[in-house]
């Protein structure tokens, strides 16, 4: 392996992927087409999924860049039916209160086309719940150490997690029960971790419907300064 010392630290030679112009065009298009087929799915079947697939998906997420490469995340994978039930009950309790008073009329109106309500059966039906925790600081043998750009880092990792789930032919949705502190207790997480996002993962039910949404065109969401 070719190496070089920078600031007293070893750097290793890296060979970025490289493609011809034609391949680049094709690959960028087909990756877009792949991800453009992703939809948030709220009706998840209890059909089992090989745990190895979940391992790969999480390993993919953990390739995300992070502030000072601190990798400030923990992925908790719940398949235990008792724990799923506990999470569903606690989440639905919070969601019930949110839908019945905590959320504004305008917010509820904005959610009407999506068709959500406080019922969260996917929290029990899905074979896996991945609960992503952000590590607001690091604990190394009782010593506190800093993490940096934690929300950005964990947000990027979650994006990569979602794309890996889709690539495997599975579905998910980003569930953010609010408040979500109950996850810290149910999953017995240490005090340097905070719940960030909950993703049920599994196969969609046989005949599944999703809202008839459109994505913004390039013109609507990108500005080119030439
Ligand atoms: N957390 C709630 C409400 C909710 C909020 C938004 I913004 C959504 O895009 C979808 C749902 C829930 O999970 O139902």
PDB file of C-alpha atoms and ligand atoms in Angstrom:
ATOM      1  CA  UNK A   1       0.000   0.000   0.000  1.00  0.00           C
ATOM      2  CA  UNK A   2       1.353   3.404  -0.957  1.00  0.00           C
ATOM      3  CA  UNK A   3       1.415   5.818   1.940  1.00  0.00           C
ATOM      4  CA  UNK A   4       2.433   9.370   2.718  1.00  0.00           C
ATOM      5  CA  UNK A   5       2.924  11.108   6.072  1.00  0.00           C
ATOM      6  CA  UNK A   6       0.853  14.284   6.514  1.00  0.00           C
ATOM      7  CA  UNK A   7       0.974  16.186   9.853  1.00  0.00           C
ATOM      8  CA  UNK A   8       2.693  13.146  11.288  1.00  0.00           C
ATOM      9  CA  UNK A   9      -0.191  10.834  10.283  1.00  0.00           C
ATOM     10  CA  UNK A  10      -0.228   8.131   7.649  1.00  0.00           C
ATOM     11  CA  UNK A  11      -2.351   8.784   4.580  1.00  0.00           C
ATOM     12  CA  UNK A  12      -3.020   5.962   2.138  1.00  0.00           C
ATOM     13  CA  UNK A  13      -3.194   6.204  -1.623  1.00  0.00           C
ATOM     14  CA  UNK A  14      -6.773   6.368  -2.855  1.00  0.00           C
ATOM     15  CA  UNK A  15      -8.027   5.453  -6.299  1.00  0.00           C
ATOM     16  CA  UNK A  16     -11.364   7.182  -6.925  1.00  0.00           C
ATOM     17  CA  UNK A  17     -13.852   5.415  -9.184  1.00  0.00           C
ATOM     18  CA  UNK A  18     -13.451   6.717 -12.708  1.00  0.00           C
ATOM     19  CA  UNK A  19     -15.668   6.291 -15.733  1.00  0.00           C
ATOM     20  CA  UNK A  20     -15.778   7.408 -19.323  1.00  0.00           C
ATOM     21  CA  UNK A  21     -18.061  10.350 -20.152  1.00  0.00           C
ATOM     22  CA  UNK A  22     -20.607   7.928 -21.553  1.00  0.00           C
ATOM     23  CA  UNK A  23     -20.527   5.634 -18.538  1.00  0.00           C
ATOM     24  CA  UNK A  24     -20.764   8.628 -16.221  1.00  0.00           C
ATOM     25  CA  UNK A  25     -23.887   9.843 -17.995  1.00  0.00           C
ATOM     26  CA  UNK A  26     -25.449   6.405 -17.897  1.00  0.00           C
ATOM     27  CA  UNK A  27     -24.545   5.714 -14.276  1.00  0.00           C
ATOM     28  CA  UNK A  28     -25.713   9.101 -12.981  1.00  0.00           C
ATOM     29  CA  UNK A  29     -29.000   8.654 -14.835  1.00  0.00           C
ATOM     30  CA  UNK A  30     -29.635   5.110 -13.716  1.00  0.00           C
ATOM     31  CA  UNK A  31     -28.814   5.963 -10.079  1.00  0.00           C
ATOM     32  CA  UNK A  32     -31.309   8.819 -10.247  1.00  0.00           C
ATOM     33  CA  UNK A  33     -33.895   6.484 -11.778  1.00  0.00           C
ATOM     34  CA  UNK A  34     -33.275   3.933  -9.038  1.00  0.00           C
ATOM     35  CA  UNK A  35     -33.694   6.437  -6.207  1.00  0.00           C
ATOM     36  CA  UNK A  36     -36.610   8.135  -7.953  1.00  0.00           C
ATOM     37  CA  UNK A  37     -38.535   4.881  -7.500  1.00  0.00           C
ATOM     38  CA  UNK A  38     -38.268   5.191  -3.718  1.00  0.00           C
ATOM     39  CA  UNK A  39     -41.414   6.020  -1.810  1.00  0.00           C
ATOM     40  CA  UNK A  40     -42.150   6.230   1.880  1.00  0.00           C
ATOM     41  CA  UNK A  41     -44.330   3.224   2.617  1.00  0.00           C
ATOM     42  CA  UNK A  42     -46.458   3.043   5.749  1.00  0.00           C
ATOM     43  CA  UNK A  43     -47.925  -0.391   5.183  1.00  0.00           C
ATOM     44  CA  UNK A  44     -45.176  -2.880   5.922  1.00  0.00           C
ATOM     45  CA  UNK A  45     -45.747  -6.643   5.972  1.00  0.00           C
ATOM     46  CA  UNK A  46     -44.439  -9.025   8.600  1.00  0.00           C
ATOM     47  CA  UNK A  47     -42.630 -11.052   5.914  1.00  0.00           C
ATOM     48  CA  UNK A  48     -39.211 -11.913   7.353  1.00  0.00           C
ATOM     49  CA  UNK A  49     -35.983 -10.334   6.090  1.00  0.00           C
ATOM     50  CA  UNK A  50     -32.542 -11.944   6.414  1.00  0.00           C
ATOM     51  CA  UNK A  51     -30.680 -10.132   9.169  1.00  0.00           C
ATOM     52  CA  UNK A  52     -27.554 -10.083   6.971  1.00  0.00           C
ATOM     53  CA  UNK A  53     -29.358  -7.628   4.699  1.00  0.00           C
ATOM     54  CA  UNK A  54     -29.869  -5.323   7.676  1.00  0.00           C
ATOM     55  CA  UNK A  55     -26.162  -5.632   8.516  1.00  0.00           C
ATOM     56  CA  UNK A  56     -25.223  -4.552   4.997  1.00  0.00           C
ATOM     57  CA  UNK A  57     -27.669  -1.651   5.047  1.00  0.00           C
ATOM     58  CA  UNK A  58     -26.282  -0.353   8.335  1.00  0.00           C
ATOM     59  CA  UNK A  59     -22.703  -0.794   7.179  1.00  0.00           C
ATOM     60  CA  UNK A  60     -23.623   1.273   4.114  1.00  0.00           C
ATOM     61  CA  UNK A  61     -25.045   4.047   6.312  1.00  0.00           C
ATOM     62  CA  UNK A  62     -21.891   4.044   8.403  1.00  0.00           C
ATOM     63  CA  UNK A  63     -19.813   4.878   5.298  1.00  0.00           C
ATOM     64  CA  UNK A  64     -21.236   8.412   5.598  1.00  0.00           C
ATOM     65  CA  UNK A  65     -18.805  11.269   6.088  1.00  0.00           C
ATOM     66  CA  UNK A  66     -18.870  12.726   9.611  1.00  0.00           C
ATOM     67  CA  UNK A  67     -17.335  15.654  11.488  1.00  0.00           C
ATOM     68  CA  UNK A  68     -13.665  14.798  12.188  1.00  0.00           C
ATOM     69  CA  UNK A  69     -14.599  11.219  11.281  1.00  0.00           C
ATOM     70  CA  UNK A  70     -16.129  10.702  14.710  1.00  0.00           C
ATOM     71  CA  UNK A  71     -18.979   8.575  13.283  1.00  0.00           C
ATOM     72  CA  UNK A  72     -21.354   9.911  15.956  1.00  0.00           C
ATOM     73  CA  UNK A  73     -24.117   7.340  15.534  1.00  0.00           C
ATOM     74  CA  UNK A  74     -25.541   4.132  16.976  1.00  0.00           C
ATOM     75  CA  UNK A  75     -28.022   2.034  15.010  1.00  0.00           C
ATOM     76  CA  UNK A  76     -30.329   0.036  17.280  1.00  0.00           C
ATOM     77  CA  UNK A  77     -32.034  -2.827  15.479  1.00  0.00           C
ATOM     78  CA  UNK A  78     -35.199  -4.106  17.117  1.00  0.00           C
ATOM     79  CA  UNK A  79     -36.755  -7.385  15.996  1.00  0.00           C
ATOM     80  CA  UNK A  80     -37.947  -8.527  19.420  1.00  0.00           C
ATOM     81  CA  UNK A  81     -41.789  -8.466  19.303  1.00  0.00           C
ATOM     82  CA  UNK A  82     -42.083  -7.396  22.948  1.00  0.00           C
ATOM     83  CA  UNK A  83     -39.771  -4.432  22.446  1.00  0.00           C
ATOM     84  CA  UNK A  84     -41.540  -3.485  19.182  1.00  0.00           C
ATOM     85  CA  UNK A  85     -44.851  -3.553  21.051  1.00  0.00           C
ATOM     86  CA  UNK A  86     -43.450  -1.341  23.805  1.00  0.00           C
ATOM     87  CA  UNK A  87     -42.174   1.136  21.208  1.00  0.00           C
ATOM     88  CA  UNK A  88     -45.494   1.138  19.349  1.00  0.00           C
ATOM     89  CA  UNK A  89     -47.478   1.771  22.519  1.00  0.00           C
ATOM     90  CA  UNK A  90     -45.227   4.620  23.654  1.00  0.00           C
ATOM     91  CA  UNK A  91     -45.078   6.169  20.160  1.00  0.00           C
ATOM     92  CA  UNK A  92     -48.840   5.987  19.659  1.00  0.00           C
ATOM     93  CA  UNK A  93     -49.416   7.636  23.032  1.00  0.00           C
ATOM     94  CA  UNK A  94     -47.255  10.602  21.981  1.00  0.00           C
ATOM     95  CA  UNK A  95     -48.702  10.665  18.463  1.00  0.00           C
ATOM     96  CA  UNK A  96     -52.262  10.607  19.824  1.00  0.00           C
ATOM     97  CA  UNK A  97     -51.513  13.737  21.854  1.00  0.00           C
ATOM     98  CA  UNK A  98     -49.789  15.346  18.867  1.00  0.00           C
ATOM     99  CA  UNK A  99     -52.673  14.703  16.460  1.00  0.00           C
ATOM    100  CA  UNK A 100     -55.208  15.745  19.103  1.00  0.00           C
ATOM    101  CA  UNK A 101     -53.951  19.154  20.148  1.00  0.00           C
ATOM    102  CA  UNK A 102     -50.179  19.535  19.907  1.00  0.00           C
ATOM    103  CA  UNK A 103     -50.032  19.946  16.125  1.00  0.00           C
ATOM    104  CA  UNK A 104     -51.463  23.125  14.598  1.00  0.00           C
ATOM    105  CA  UNK A 105     -54.503  23.098  12.308  1.00  0.00           C
ATOM    106  CA  UNK A 106     -52.224  24.154   9.462  1.00  0.00           C
ATOM    107  CA  UNK A 107     -49.855  21.263  10.117  1.00  0.00           C
ATOM    108  CA  UNK A 108     -52.725  18.752  10.220  1.00  0.00           C
ATOM    109  CA  UNK A 109     -54.048  20.221   6.943  1.00  0.00           C
ATOM    110  CA  UNK A 110     -50.592  19.828   5.335  1.00  0.00           C
ATOM    111  CA  UNK A 111     -50.583  16.158   6.354  1.00  0.00           C
ATOM    112  CA  UNK A 112     -54.059  15.409   4.945  1.00  0.00           C
ATOM    113  CA  UNK A 113     -52.785  14.410   1.470  1.00  0.00           C
ATOM    114  CA  UNK A 114     -50.286  12.032   3.099  1.00  0.00           C
ATOM    115  CA  UNK A 115     -53.042  10.334   5.071  1.00  0.00           C
ATOM    116  CA  UNK A 116     -51.183   9.850   8.352  1.00  0.00           C
ATOM    117  CA  UNK A 117     -52.780   9.612  11.779  1.00  0.00           C
ATOM    118  CA  UNK A 118     -51.723   8.510  15.270  1.00  0.00           C
ATOM    119  CA  UNK A 119     -52.013   4.785  14.516  1.00  0.00           C
ATOM    120  CA  UNK A 120     -48.575   3.266  13.878  1.00  0.00           C
ATOM    121  CA  UNK A 121     -49.103  -0.463  13.140  1.00  0.00           C
ATOM    122  CA  UNK A 122     -45.848  -0.548  11.144  1.00  0.00           C
ATOM    123  CA  UNK A 123     -43.989  -0.318  14.454  1.00  0.00           C
ATOM    124  CA  UNK A 124     -45.109  -3.872  15.216  1.00  0.00           C
ATOM    125  CA  UNK A 125     -45.578  -5.345  11.739  1.00  0.00           C
ATOM    126  CA  UNK A 126     -42.171  -4.494  10.293  1.00  0.00           C
ATOM    127  CA  UNK A 127     -39.618  -7.248  10.943  1.00  0.00           C
ATOM    128  CA  UNK A 128     -37.075  -4.610  11.988  1.00  0.00           C
ATOM    129  CA  UNK A 129     -37.115  -1.175  13.520  1.00  0.00           C
ATOM    130  CA  UNK A 130     -33.867   0.699  13.091  1.00  0.00           C
ATOM    131  CA  UNK A 131     -33.619   3.468  15.652  1.00  0.00           C
ATOM    132  CA  UNK A 132     -30.797   5.837  14.883  1.00  0.00           C
ATOM    133  CA  UNK A 133     -29.221   7.582  17.861  1.00  0.00           C
ATOM    134  CA  UNK A 134     -26.905  10.557  17.566  1.00  0.00           C
ATOM    135  CA  UNK A 135     -23.975  10.710  19.953  1.00  0.00           C
ATOM    136  CA  UNK A 136     -23.870  14.309  21.134  1.00  0.00           C
ATOM    137  CA  UNK A 137     -20.498  13.569  22.683  1.00  0.00           C
ATOM    138  CA  UNK A 138     -18.267  10.520  22.941  1.00  0.00           C
ATOM    139  CA  UNK A 139     -17.614   8.522  26.101  1.00  0.00           C
ATOM    140  CA  UNK A 140     -14.257   6.742  26.006  1.00  0.00           C
ATOM    141  CA  UNK A 141     -13.568   4.856  29.218  1.00  0.00           C
ATOM    142  CA  UNK A 142     -15.313   7.471  31.329  1.00  0.00           C
ATOM    143  CA  UNK A 143     -13.652  10.364  29.440  1.00  0.00           C
ATOM    144  CA  UNK A 144     -15.889  12.826  27.599  1.00  0.00           C
ATOM    145  CA  UNK A 145     -14.718  13.693  24.062  1.00  0.00           C
ATOM    146  CA  UNK A 146     -16.221  16.040  21.469  1.00  0.00           C
ATOM    147  CA  UNK A 147     -18.200  15.171  18.377  1.00  0.00           C
ATOM    148  CA  UNK A 148     -18.739  17.720  15.634  1.00  0.00           C
ATOM    149  CA  UNK A 149     -21.570  18.533  13.201  1.00  0.00           C
ATOM    150  CA  UNK A 150     -23.544  15.750  14.797  1.00  0.00           C
ATOM    151  CA  UNK A 151     -26.912  16.540  13.169  1.00  0.00           C
ATOM    152  CA  UNK A 152     -25.367  16.922   9.740  1.00  0.00           C
ATOM    153  CA  UNK A 153     -23.346  13.717  10.102  1.00  0.00           C
ATOM    154  CA  UNK A 154     -26.224  11.607  11.370  1.00  0.00           C
ATOM    155  CA  UNK A 155     -28.610  13.164   8.842  1.00  0.00           C
ATOM    156  CA  UNK A 156     -26.287  12.178   5.994  1.00  0.00           C
ATOM    157  CA  UNK A 157     -25.933   8.648   7.415  1.00  0.00           C
ATOM    158  CA  UNK A 158     -29.730   8.363   7.569  1.00  0.00           C
ATOM    159  CA  UNK A 159     -29.995   9.421   3.927  1.00  0.00           C
ATOM    160  CA  UNK A 160     -27.544   6.727   2.972  1.00  0.00           C
ATOM    161  CA  UNK A 161     -29.417   4.237   5.143  1.00  0.00           C
ATOM    162  CA  UNK A 162     -32.671   5.037   3.347  1.00  0.00           C
ATOM    163  CA  UNK A 163     -31.083   4.643  -0.078  1.00  0.00           C
ATOM    164  CA  UNK A 164     -29.520   1.307   0.962  1.00  0.00           C
ATOM    165  CA  UNK A 165     -32.907   0.060   2.204  1.00  0.00           C
ATOM    166  CA  UNK A 166     -34.456   1.006  -1.142  1.00  0.00           C
ATOM    167  CA  UNK A 167     -31.605  -0.565  -3.108  1.00  0.00           C
ATOM    168  CA  UNK A 168     -32.208  -3.867  -1.278  1.00  0.00           C
ATOM    169  CA  UNK A 169     -35.846  -3.872  -2.425  1.00  0.00           C
ATOM    170  CA  UNK A 170     -37.193  -3.065   1.017  1.00  0.00           C
ATOM    171  CA  UNK A 171     -39.280  -0.138   2.171  1.00  0.00           C
ATOM    172  CA  UNK A 172     -39.183   2.273   5.056  1.00  0.00           C
ATOM    173  CA  UNK A 173     -40.433   5.625   6.204  1.00  0.00           C
ATOM    174  CA  UNK A 174     -38.890   8.249   8.422  1.00  0.00           C
ATOM    175  CA  UNK A 175     -40.866   8.177  11.622  1.00  0.00           C
ATOM    176  CA  UNK A 176     -40.179  10.878  14.172  1.00  0.00           C
ATOM    177  CA  UNK A 177     -42.512  10.366  17.108  1.00  0.00           C
ATOM    178  CA  UNK A 178     -42.432  13.584  19.042  1.00  0.00           C
ATOM    179  CA  UNK A 179     -41.163  13.786  21.718  1.00  0.00           C
ATOM    180  CA  UNK A 180     -39.079  10.637  21.231  1.00  0.00           C
ATOM    181  CA  UNK A 181     -37.208  10.456  24.563  1.00  0.00           C
ATOM    182  CA  UNK A 182     -39.054   7.245  25.422  1.00  0.00           C
ATOM    183  CA  UNK A 183     -36.715   5.454  22.996  1.00  0.00           C
ATOM    184  CA  UNK A 184     -33.752   6.222  25.252  1.00  0.00           C
ATOM    185  CA  UNK A 185     -35.477   4.431  28.113  1.00  0.00           C
ATOM    186  CA  UNK A 186     -36.965   1.515  26.185  1.00  0.00           C
ATOM    187  CA  UNK A 187     -33.622   0.784  24.515  1.00  0.00           C
ATOM    188  CA  UNK A 188     -31.590   1.609  27.607  1.00  0.00           C
ATOM    189  CA  UNK A 189     -29.240   3.996  25.780  1.00  0.00           C
ATOM    190  CA  UNK A 190     -26.459   5.878  27.579  1.00  0.00           C
ATOM    191  CA  UNK A 191     -26.722   9.593  28.381  1.00  0.00           C
ATOM    192  CA  UNK A 192     -24.488  10.697  25.467  1.00  0.00           C
ATOM    193  CA  UNK A 193     -27.006   9.346  22.932  1.00  0.00           C
ATOM    194  CA  UNK A 194     -30.233  10.996  21.756  1.00  0.00           C
ATOM    195  CA  UNK A 195     -32.864   9.439  19.488  1.00  0.00           C
ATOM    196  CA  UNK A 196     -32.635  10.925  15.982  1.00  0.00           C
ATOM    197  CA  UNK A 197     -34.854   8.903  13.655  1.00  0.00           C
ATOM    198  CA  UNK A 198     -36.887   5.705  13.686  1.00  0.00           C
ATOM    199  CA  UNK A 199     -37.087   3.622  10.510  1.00  0.00           C
ATOM    200  CA  UNK A 200     -39.290   0.535  10.261  1.00  0.00           C
ATOM    201  CA  UNK A 201     -37.803  -1.766   7.619  1.00  0.00           C
ATOM    202  CA  UNK A 202     -39.402  -4.601   5.702  1.00  0.00           C
ATOM    203  CA  UNK A 203     -41.329  -5.578   2.592  1.00  0.00           C
ATOM    204  CA  UNK A 204     -44.317  -3.551   1.524  1.00  0.00           C
ATOM    205  CA  UNK A 205     -47.688  -5.310   1.846  1.00  0.00           C
ATOM    206  CA  UNK A 206     -48.843  -6.983  -1.375  1.00  0.00           C
ATOM    207  CA  UNK A 207     -51.033  -4.205  -2.754  1.00  0.00           C
ATOM    208  CA  UNK A 208     -49.752  -0.946  -1.448  1.00  0.00           C
ATOM    209  CA  UNK A 209     -50.850   2.609  -2.225  1.00  0.00           C
ATOM    210  CA  UNK A 210     -48.867   5.801  -1.694  1.00  0.00           C
ATOM    211  CA  UNK A 211     -49.873   9.464  -2.084  1.00  0.00           C
ATOM    212  CA  UNK A 212     -49.881  10.777  -5.651  1.00  0.00           C
ATOM    213  CA  UNK A 213     -46.932  13.107  -5.145  1.00  0.00           C
ATOM    214  CA  UNK A 214     -44.752  14.912  -7.643  1.00  0.00           C
ATOM    215  CA  UNK A 215     -41.111  15.762  -7.198  1.00  0.00           C
ATOM    216  CA  UNK A 216     -39.773  19.212  -7.964  1.00  0.00           C
ATOM    217  CA  UNK A 217     -38.225  19.592 -11.400  1.00  0.00           C
ATOM    218  CA  UNK A 218     -34.546  20.492 -11.712  1.00  0.00           C
ATOM    219  CA  UNK A 219     -35.626  24.007 -12.652  1.00  0.00           C
ATOM    220  CA  UNK A 220     -37.661  24.364  -9.481  1.00  0.00           C
ATOM    221  CA  UNK A 221     -34.980  23.231  -7.077  1.00  0.00           C
ATOM    222  CA  UNK A 222     -31.567  23.963  -8.576  1.00  0.00           C
ATOM    223  CA  UNK A 223     -29.822  27.191  -9.563  1.00  0.00           C
ATOM    224  CA  UNK A 224     -26.797  27.103 -11.847  1.00  0.00           C
ATOM    225  CA  UNK A 225     -24.241  29.923 -11.628  1.00  0.00           C
ATOM    226  CA  UNK A 226     -22.242  29.631 -14.854  1.00  0.00           C
TER     227      UNK A 226
HETATM  228  N1  LIG B   1     -44.730  12.474  13.535  1.00  0.00           N
HETATM  229  C1  LIG B   1     -46.099  12.343  13.081  1.00  0.00           C
HETATM  230  C2  LIG B   1     -46.556  13.468  12.228  1.00  0.00           C
HETATM  231  C3  LIG B   1     -45.959  13.627  10.882  1.00  0.00           C
HETATM  232  C4  LIG B   1     -45.311  14.802  10.605  1.00  0.00           C
HETATM  233  C5  LIG B   1     -44.822  15.049   9.363  1.00  0.00           C
HETATM  234  I1  LIG B   1     -43.963  16.819   8.971  1.00  0.00           I
HETATM  235  C6  LIG B   1     -44.938  14.076   8.342  1.00  0.00           C
HETATM  236  O1  LIG B   1     -44.418  14.334   7.094  1.00  0.00           O
HETATM  237  C7  LIG B   1     -45.598  12.893   8.622  1.00  0.00           C
HETATM  238  C8  LIG B   1     -46.110  12.697   9.900  1.00  0.00           C
HETATM  239  C9  LIG B   1     -46.333  10.964  12.429  1.00  0.00           C
HETATM  240  O2  LIG B   1     -45.381  10.205  12.285  1.00  0.00           O
HETATM  241  O3  LIG B   1     -47.464  10.663  12.081  1.00  0.00           O
END
